Short mmCIF file of C-alpha atoms in Angstrom, two decimals:
data_model
loop_
_atom_site.label_atom_id
_atom_site.label_comp_id
_atom_site.label_asym_id
_atom_site.label_seq_id
_atom_site.Cartn_x
_atom_site.Cartn_y
_atom_site.Cartn_z
CA MET A 1 111.35 90.09 83.56
CA ARG A 2 112.08 92.37 80.58
CA TRP A 3 108.38 93.06 80.07
CA GLY A 4 108.02 93.83 83.75
CA ILE A 5 110.84 96.37 83.45
CA LEU A 6 109.11 97.87 80.42
CA ALA A 7 105.83 98.08 82.38
CA PHE A 8 107.59 99.91 85.23
CA LEU A 9 109.13 102.41 82.83
CA PHE A 10 105.84 102.81 80.94
CA VAL A 11 104.17 103.91 84.19
CA ALA A 12 107.12 106.15 85.06
CA ILE A 13 107.06 108.03 81.76
CA PHE A 14 103.27 108.25 82.06
CA ILE A 15 103.78 110.10 85.36
CA ASN A 16 106.58 112.13 83.80
CA PHE A 17 104.42 113.46 80.99
CA VAL A 18 101.40 114.08 83.19
CA ASP A 19 103.77 116.24 85.24
CA LYS A 20 104.87 118.06 82.08
CA SER A 21 101.38 118.58 80.67
CA LEU A 22 99.58 119.55 83.87
CA ILE A 23 100.54 123.15 83.25
CA GLY A 24 98.69 123.15 79.92
CA TYR A 25 95.42 121.88 81.38
CA ALA A 26 95.69 124.40 84.20
CA ALA A 27 96.45 127.25 81.78
CA VAL A 28 93.15 129.11 82.07
CA PRO A 29 92.86 129.15 85.91
CA ILE A 30 96.57 129.95 86.39
CA MET A 31 96.55 132.75 83.80
CA GLU A 32 93.45 134.21 85.41
CA GLU A 33 94.83 133.89 88.97
CA PHE A 34 98.15 135.59 88.16
CA ASN A 35 96.81 137.81 85.31
CA LEU A 36 99.29 136.47 82.74
CA SER A 37 99.52 137.40 79.05
CA TYR A 38 100.02 134.91 76.19
CA VAL A 39 103.71 135.85 76.01
CA GLN A 40 104.14 135.31 79.76
CA TRP A 41 102.41 131.97 79.43
CA GLY A 42 104.81 131.08 76.64
CA LEU A 43 107.66 131.81 79.06
CA VAL A 44 106.06 129.53 81.66
CA GLY A 45 105.91 126.71 79.11
CA SER A 46 109.46 127.41 77.93
CA SER A 47 111.03 127.68 81.40
CA PHE A 48 110.66 123.95 81.95
CA PHE A 49 113.29 123.41 79.24
CA TRP A 50 115.78 126.17 80.16
CA VAL A 51 118.11 123.79 82.04
CA PHE A 52 116.41 120.56 80.92
CA SER A 53 118.96 119.80 78.19
CA ILE A 54 121.99 120.36 80.40
CA SER A 55 120.57 118.30 83.24
CA GLY A 56 119.64 115.59 80.73
CA VAL A 57 123.20 115.17 79.49
CA ILE A 58 124.75 115.38 82.98
CA GLY A 59 122.18 113.08 84.58
CA ALA A 60 122.28 110.46 81.82
CA GLY A 61 126.08 110.48 81.92
CA LEU A 62 125.86 109.96 85.68
CA SER A 63 123.50 107.03 85.14
CA ASP A 64 126.20 105.32 83.07
CA ARG A 65 128.39 105.48 86.19
CA ILE A 66 126.02 104.72 89.08
CA GLY A 67 123.52 102.55 87.21
CA SER A 68 120.25 103.42 85.53
CA LYS A 69 118.09 101.74 88.20
CA LYS A 70 119.50 103.92 90.99
CA MET A 71 119.32 107.05 88.84
CA LEU A 72 115.65 106.45 88.03
CA SER A 73 114.87 106.05 91.74
CA ILE A 74 116.52 109.39 92.52
CA LEU A 75 114.64 111.17 89.74
CA LEU A 76 111.19 109.90 90.73
CA MET A 77 111.75 110.90 94.36
CA SER A 78 112.75 114.41 93.29
CA TRP A 79 109.48 114.76 91.36
CA THR A 80 107.58 113.98 94.56
CA VAL A 81 109.29 116.79 96.45
CA LEU A 82 108.78 119.35 93.68
CA GLN A 83 105.13 118.57 93.00
CA PHE A 84 104.26 119.09 96.66
CA GLY A 85 106.08 122.41 96.34
CA ALA A 86 103.19 123.65 94.17
CA TYR A 87 101.53 124.89 97.36
CA ALA A 88 104.32 127.49 97.65
CA ILE A 89 103.57 129.08 94.26
CA VAL A 90 102.08 132.53 94.85
CA GLY A 91 103.01 134.43 91.68
CA PHE A 92 104.65 134.48 88.26
CA PRO A 93 108.30 134.32 89.51
CA MET A 94 107.58 131.32 91.76
CA LEU A 95 105.74 129.62 88.90
CA ILE A 96 108.80 130.06 86.68
CA LEU A 97 111.12 128.75 89.42
CA TYR A 98 108.91 125.69 89.94
CA ARG A 99 108.97 124.88 86.22
CA VAL A 100 112.75 125.32 85.98
CA LEU A 101 113.37 122.98 88.94
CA LEU A 102 110.92 120.41 87.58
CA GLY A 103 112.72 120.54 84.24
CA ILE A 104 116.07 119.91 85.93
CA SER A 105 114.70 116.88 87.77
CA GLU A 106 112.98 115.42 84.70
CA GLY A 107 115.73 116.11 82.15
CA PRO A 108 117.69 112.86 82.65
CA PHE A 109 114.64 110.58 82.82
CA THR A 110 113.99 109.70 79.17
CA PRO A 111 117.61 109.02 78.14
CA THR A 112 118.13 107.00 81.33
CA GLY A 113 114.98 105.03 80.51
CA TYR A 114 116.24 104.31 76.99
CA ALA A 115 119.60 103.20 78.38
CA HIS A 116 117.88 100.87 80.86
CA LEU A 117 115.68 99.31 78.16
CA ARG A 118 118.72 98.78 75.95
CA LYS A 119 120.08 96.40 78.59
CA TRP A 120 116.94 94.25 78.41
CA PHE A 121 115.93 94.27 74.71
CA PRO A 122 117.97 93.21 71.63
CA PRO A 123 118.24 95.60 68.64
CA GLN A 124 115.59 93.82 66.54
CA SER A 125 112.89 94.37 69.19
CA ARG A 126 113.92 97.76 70.56
CA GLY A 127 111.72 99.69 68.17
CA LYS A 128 108.59 98.14 69.66
CA ALA A 129 109.94 98.42 73.23
CA PHE A 130 110.93 102.07 72.78
CA SER A 131 107.58 102.82 71.14
CA ILE A 132 105.63 101.23 74.00
CA PHE A 133 107.79 103.24 76.40
CA ASN A 134 107.10 106.43 74.42
CA SER A 135 103.38 105.65 74.25
CA GLY A 136 103.33 106.06 78.02
CA ALA A 137 104.40 109.64 77.38
CA THR A 138 101.60 110.17 74.88
CA LEU A 139 99.05 108.63 77.22
CA GLY A 140 100.35 110.63 80.16
CA ALA A 141 100.25 113.89 78.25
CA LEU A 142 96.79 113.44 76.75
CA VAL A 143 94.81 110.39 77.89
CA ALA A 144 94.86 111.47 81.53
CA ALA A 145 93.33 114.78 80.45
CA PRO A 146 89.70 114.13 81.55
CA ILE A 147 90.83 113.10 85.04
CA ILE A 148 93.26 116.01 85.31
CA VAL A 149 90.67 118.54 84.12
CA PHE A 150 88.12 117.14 86.59
CA MET A 151 90.61 117.37 89.46
CA ILE A 152 91.65 120.91 88.57
CA GLU A 153 88.03 122.07 88.44
CA ASN A 154 87.08 120.37 91.73
CA THR A 155 90.22 120.44 93.90
CA GLY A 156 92.31 123.23 92.37
CA TRP A 157 95.50 123.07 90.36
CA ARG A 158 97.87 123.03 93.37
CA THR A 159 96.26 119.93 94.89
CA THR A 160 96.28 118.26 91.48
CA PHE A 161 100.02 118.90 91.18
CA ALA A 162 100.63 117.45 94.66
CA SER A 163 98.62 114.33 93.77
CA LEU A 164 101.11 113.58 91.01
CA GLY A 165 103.92 113.87 93.54
CA LEU A 166 102.25 111.17 95.61
CA LEU A 167 101.96 108.95 92.53
CA SER A 168 105.69 109.12 91.78
CA PHE A 169 106.46 108.25 95.41
CA ILE A 170 104.24 105.16 95.16
CA TRP A 171 106.13 104.11 92.00
CA VAL A 172 109.58 104.26 93.61
CA ILE A 173 108.90 101.72 96.38
CA PRO A 174 108.22 98.60 94.23
CA TRP A 175 110.83 99.72 91.69
CA MET A 176 113.57 99.68 94.32
CA LEU A 177 112.41 96.30 95.67
CA ILE A 178 111.68 94.41 92.44
CA ALA A 179 113.51 95.94 89.47
CA LYS A 180 116.97 94.78 88.37
CA GLU A 181 119.79 96.72 86.73
CA LYS A 182 120.24 94.17 83.93
CA PRO A 183 119.46 90.51 83.11
CA LYS A 184 121.35 87.87 85.08
CA ASP A 185 122.24 85.92 81.96
CA SER A 186 124.64 87.45 79.48
CA MET A 187 122.97 89.13 76.51
CA SER A 188 122.56 86.93 73.44
CA TRP A 189 123.05 89.89 71.08
CA SER A 190 126.51 91.28 70.33
CA GLU A 191 127.01 94.90 71.36
CA PRO A 192 129.66 96.82 73.28
CA THR A 193 128.81 97.09 76.96
CA THR A 194 128.36 100.40 78.74
CA THR A 195 131.66 101.86 79.93
CA SER A 196 132.23 104.18 82.87
CA GLY A 197 135.46 105.69 81.49
CA LYS A 198 135.73 109.43 80.94
CA LEU A 199 134.45 110.88 77.70
CA LYS A 200 137.05 112.55 75.48
CA TRP A 201 135.90 115.13 72.95
CA SER A 202 138.58 114.05 70.47
CA GLU A 203 137.07 110.57 70.44
CA ILE A 204 133.36 111.38 70.33
CA SER A 205 133.41 114.54 68.18
CA PRO A 206 133.61 112.64 64.85
CA ILE A 207 130.39 110.89 65.84
CA ILE A 208 128.52 113.89 67.23
CA LEU A 209 129.53 116.13 64.29
CA SER A 210 128.76 113.53 61.62
CA PRO A 211 125.90 114.29 59.19
CA THR A 212 124.01 111.27 60.51
CA CYS A 213 124.07 112.45 64.12
CA ILE A 214 123.32 116.08 63.21
CA PHE A 215 120.23 115.25 61.16
CA VAL A 216 118.98 112.72 63.70
CA LEU A 217 119.17 115.50 66.30
CA LEU A 218 117.36 117.91 63.98
CA SER A 219 114.62 115.31 63.51
CA CYS A 220 114.26 115.15 67.29
CA PHE A 221 114.05 118.96 67.34
CA ALA A 222 111.34 119.20 64.67
CA SER A 223 109.21 116.36 66.05
CA PHE A 224 109.37 117.51 69.65
CA TRP A 225 108.31 121.02 68.59
CA PHE A 226 104.80 119.65 68.07
CA THR A 227 104.96 117.57 71.26
CA THR A 228 105.71 120.71 73.27
CA TRP A 229 103.03 122.68 71.47
CA SER A 230 100.55 119.92 72.37
CA ALA A 231 101.53 120.01 76.04
CA VAL A 232 101.45 123.80 76.44
CA TRP A 233 98.96 125.11 73.87
CA LEU A 234 96.69 122.27 72.65
CA PRO A 235 94.15 122.60 75.51
CA THR A 236 93.85 126.35 74.88
CA TYR A 237 93.62 125.75 71.12
CA LEU A 238 90.79 123.24 71.49
CA ILE A 239 88.83 125.57 73.77
CA GLN A 240 89.41 128.98 72.16
CA VAL A 241 89.72 128.05 68.47
CA ILE A 242 87.79 124.78 68.06
CA HIS A 243 85.28 125.99 70.71
CA LEU A 244 85.09 122.83 72.81
CA THR A 245 83.97 122.94 76.42
CA THR A 246 86.53 122.18 79.13
CA MET A 247 85.43 118.55 79.52
CA GLN A 248 85.08 118.10 75.75
CA MET A 249 88.67 119.31 75.48
CA GLY A 250 89.70 116.68 78.01
CA TYR A 251 88.05 113.86 76.08
CA ALA A 252 89.43 115.13 72.76
CA ALA A 253 92.94 115.25 74.22
CA ALA A 254 92.47 111.70 75.52
CA ALA A 255 91.40 110.50 72.06
CA ILE A 256 94.44 112.16 70.50
CA GLY A 257 96.65 110.43 73.06
CA VAL A 258 95.21 106.95 72.55
CA ALA A 259 95.27 107.15 68.76
CA GLY A 260 98.75 108.63 68.79
CA ALA A 261 100.09 105.83 70.98
CA ILE A 262 98.53 103.09 68.83
CA ILE A 263 99.81 104.56 65.57
CA SER A 264 103.29 105.05 67.02
CA ILE A 265 103.48 101.41 68.12
CA LEU A 266 102.28 100.21 64.70
CA VAL A 267 104.85 102.34 62.87
CA SER A 268 107.64 101.13 65.16
CA SER A 269 106.57 97.51 64.66
CA VAL A 270 106.86 97.97 60.89
CA SER A 271 110.29 99.53 61.39
CA ASP A 272 111.37 96.59 63.57
CA ARG A 273 110.22 94.04 60.98
CA LEU A 274 112.17 95.83 58.27
CA PHE A 275 115.26 95.91 60.46
CA GLU A 276 114.92 92.23 61.32
CA LYS A 277 114.68 91.47 57.61
CA ASN A 278 117.53 93.62 56.25
CA GLN A 279 119.59 94.71 59.31
CA ASN A 280 119.82 98.15 57.69
CA TYR A 281 119.23 101.26 59.80
CA ARG A 282 118.81 103.57 56.82
CA LYS A 283 116.03 101.52 55.24
CA SER A 284 114.26 100.52 58.46
CA ARG A 285 114.77 103.60 60.66
CA VAL A 286 115.73 106.64 58.58
CA PHE A 287 113.28 106.21 55.69
CA ILE A 288 110.41 105.24 58.00
CA GLY A 289 111.12 108.22 60.27
CA ALA A 290 111.34 110.71 57.39
CA THR A 291 108.12 109.39 55.84
CA THR A 292 106.13 109.68 59.05
CA MET A 293 107.42 113.23 59.60
CA VAL A 294 106.08 114.31 56.20
CA MET A 295 102.79 112.49 56.80
CA GLY A 296 102.46 114.19 60.19
CA ALA A 297 103.01 117.59 58.58
CA LEU A 298 100.36 116.92 55.90
CA LEU A 299 97.87 115.79 58.56
CA LEU A 300 98.49 118.95 60.59
CA TYR A 301 97.72 120.98 57.48
CA ALA A 302 94.55 118.94 56.93
CA SER A 303 93.42 119.69 60.50
CA MET A 304 93.60 123.40 59.70
CA SER A 305 91.64 123.02 56.46
CA VAL A 306 88.36 121.62 57.83
CA ASN A 307 85.52 123.24 59.75
CA SER A 308 84.26 120.19 61.62
CA ALA A 309 85.54 119.84 65.20
CA VAL A 310 85.34 116.05 64.84
CA LEU A 311 87.53 116.08 61.73
CA VAL A 312 90.01 118.41 63.41
CA VAL A 313 90.40 115.95 66.28
CA ILE A 314 90.70 112.98 63.89
CA PHE A 315 93.47 114.66 61.88
CA LEU A 316 95.26 115.66 65.08
CA CYS A 317 95.05 112.02 66.25
CA LEU A 318 96.74 110.82 63.07
CA ALA A 319 99.32 113.61 63.09
CA LYS A 320 100.20 112.94 66.71
CA GLY A 321 100.82 109.25 65.98
CA CYS A 322 103.05 109.92 62.98
CA ILE A 323 105.13 112.58 64.71
CA THR A 324 105.43 110.64 67.97
CA SER A 325 106.75 107.56 66.15
CA VAL A 326 109.81 109.57 65.09
CA LEU A 327 110.73 110.00 68.75
CA ALA A 328 110.86 106.20 69.14
CA ILE A 329 113.06 105.75 66.06
CA THR A 330 115.72 108.43 66.56
CA PRO A 331 117.16 107.18 69.89
CA GLN A 332 117.80 103.77 68.31
CA ILE A 333 119.98 105.39 65.66
CA LEU A 334 121.87 107.45 68.24
CA ILE A 335 122.53 104.43 70.46
CA HIS A 336 123.67 102.48 67.38
CA LEU A 337 126.31 105.14 66.70
CA LEU A 338 127.96 104.61 70.10
CA PRO A 339 126.29 101.74 71.99
CA GLU A 340 128.85 101.63 74.82
CA ARG A 341 127.68 105.15 75.76
CA SER A 342 123.98 104.52 75.35
CA GLY A 343 122.96 106.85 78.19
CA PHE A 344 125.04 109.72 76.86
CA MET A 345 123.97 109.26 73.24
CA SER A 346 120.26 109.01 74.01
CA SER A 347 120.61 112.08 76.25
CA LEU A 348 121.93 114.04 73.27
CA GLY A 349 118.70 113.28 71.43
CA THR A 350 116.38 114.13 74.28
CA SER A 351 118.37 117.22 75.23
CA PHE A 352 118.43 118.51 71.66
CA MET A 353 114.74 117.94 71.09
CA ASN A 354 113.97 119.59 74.39
CA PHE A 355 115.92 122.60 73.19
CA SER A 356 113.02 122.94 70.76
CA GLY A 357 110.74 122.67 73.78
CA MET A 358 112.46 125.72 75.21
CA ILE A 359 111.76 127.74 72.07
CA SER A 360 108.40 126.39 70.88
CA PRO A 361 106.10 127.82 73.59
CA ILE A 362 107.65 131.30 73.32
CA VAL A 363 107.41 131.35 69.52
CA SER A 364 103.76 130.29 69.70
CA GLY A 365 103.11 132.99 72.31
CA TYR A 366 104.60 135.66 70.05
CA PHE A 367 102.59 134.42 67.06
CA LEU A 368 99.46 134.92 69.17
CA LYS A 369 100.66 138.39 70.16
CA ILE A 370 101.31 139.33 66.52
CA ALA A 371 97.83 138.15 65.52
CA GLY A 372 96.23 140.46 68.09
CA ASP A 373 92.58 139.66 68.70
CA ASN A 374 92.52 137.05 65.93
CA ILE A 375 93.48 134.03 68.06
CA THR A 376 92.76 131.58 65.23
CA LEU A 377 95.28 133.35 62.98
CA GLY A 378 97.91 133.24 65.71
CA PHE A 379 97.51 129.50 66.18
CA ASN A 380 97.58 128.99 62.41
CA TYR A 381 100.91 130.83 62.25
CA ALA A 382 102.29 128.49 64.92
CA LEU A 383 101.08 125.34 63.16
CA PHE A 384 102.33 126.47 59.74
CA PHE A 385 105.76 127.05 61.25
CA ASN A 386 105.80 123.50 62.65
CA ILE A 387 104.60 122.06 59.32
CA GLY A 388 107.42 123.76 57.43
CA LEU A 389 109.98 122.64 60.00
CA LEU A 390 108.86 119.00 59.78
CA VAL A 391 108.95 118.87 55.98
CA ILE A 392 112.36 120.54 55.59
CA VAL A 393 114.03 118.41 58.27
CA ALA A 394 112.43 115.20 56.94
CA VAL A 395 113.89 115.78 53.48
CA LEU A 396 117.37 116.54 54.85
CA PHE A 397 117.16 113.58 57.25
CA SER A 398 116.33 111.17 54.42
CA ILE A 399 119.22 112.46 52.30
CA PHE A 400 122.07 112.81 54.79
CA ALA A 401 121.44 110.29 57.60
CA ARG A 402 123.45 107.15 56.77
CA PRO A 403 124.02 105.24 60.02
CA ASP A 404 125.17 102.05 58.23
CA LYS A 405 128.09 103.67 56.40
CA PRO A 406 131.32 102.61 58.17
CA LYS A 407 133.85 105.07 59.51
CA LYS A 408 136.33 103.92 62.12
CA ILE A 409 136.45 105.93 65.32
CA GLY A 410 139.12 105.30 67.92
CA TRP A 411 137.86 104.41 71.41
CA ASN A 412 140.05 103.32 74.25
CA SER A 413 137.55 101.17 76.09
CA ALA A 414 135.45 99.47 73.45
CA ASP A 415 135.34 98.29 69.89
CA ASN A 416 135.23 100.71 67.01
CA VAL A 417 131.79 101.78 65.86
CA SER A 418 130.22 102.68 62.54
CA VAL A 419 128.96 106.13 61.68
CA SER A 420 128.76 108.31 58.64
#
């Protein structure tokens, strides 16, 4: 049953990230229809994340109370309503409102998904499970590109948006009928169970403000910066800088998605094997995550240093896989810090990294504005910024994140936990 649950959530996050990335593939027709500048388009991309982080924390905390299965059903139904609302978009303000509301409804999904998977998979196999789950995001954001581009060109962007709403509605029906909240048998691994008691700042602040938690959150921030850039700006970059046609862009994005998903799963499998061997989060999670962040940064730089469109796409494939793998590793560390609040802790990670999603599109838009008519220079500025961010955070993460170092934290409803 656990693999069936994972399959359900894989499809759900696939839909989730197609929803997120639709706006990027529809960038050219929407900008032309509403006469938007690069800065305005950056605001459109950013608006999705304005309330995303807050809704993520609140929604994931609510899922700890009402159950992750029920919460996921509510979220998917809300996507259906909002995607059909695309027909009401008639200008820039309505486009912003649509993106804000979609962000609110999608904010709690990823942390709730992590919390649900935690109930079904033991620690030594969560890396692979989380990576497969995350690969649905990569596939949704990029692999669906040729189909999405074809639909936008032939049916219009509003109808394409509504089609995704229908897809999420179809998902909810079997999920409600078949899926279970947790396994019937008691878990064979020893971890504190999720508690529905109220959170007290005095009890969780030593964990949240610890160097380990802070640098895990910064790693989420740096890695998701590129994920957001890919969703909002990559299609435009491939067309206007690499000079691909619209359909070539779709196929290139699909290749980046497939390669990224495969590499992410391979990296997470290596991390899982190391953890199974030494039961050490620093060696198996922190060092692997920091290494892949640096490799991703170097591969991004390599993509900017070649003239061949094929080589650019290859380097972007490799970079995407390395950077995406970090987003499968970090939630495991956060949940380890306070496993009885798995929904809340994973929501901190997703909310913090999506804070970077709120900033990233705007910063890229301003880089393009500063560069003037030299679009290539503007995109290079944006990529160099991301490269520097990844390298700096990776070094700090490898030095200060020590999730295996014990420090007793009082908790009135569960056992003490370890955190540096």
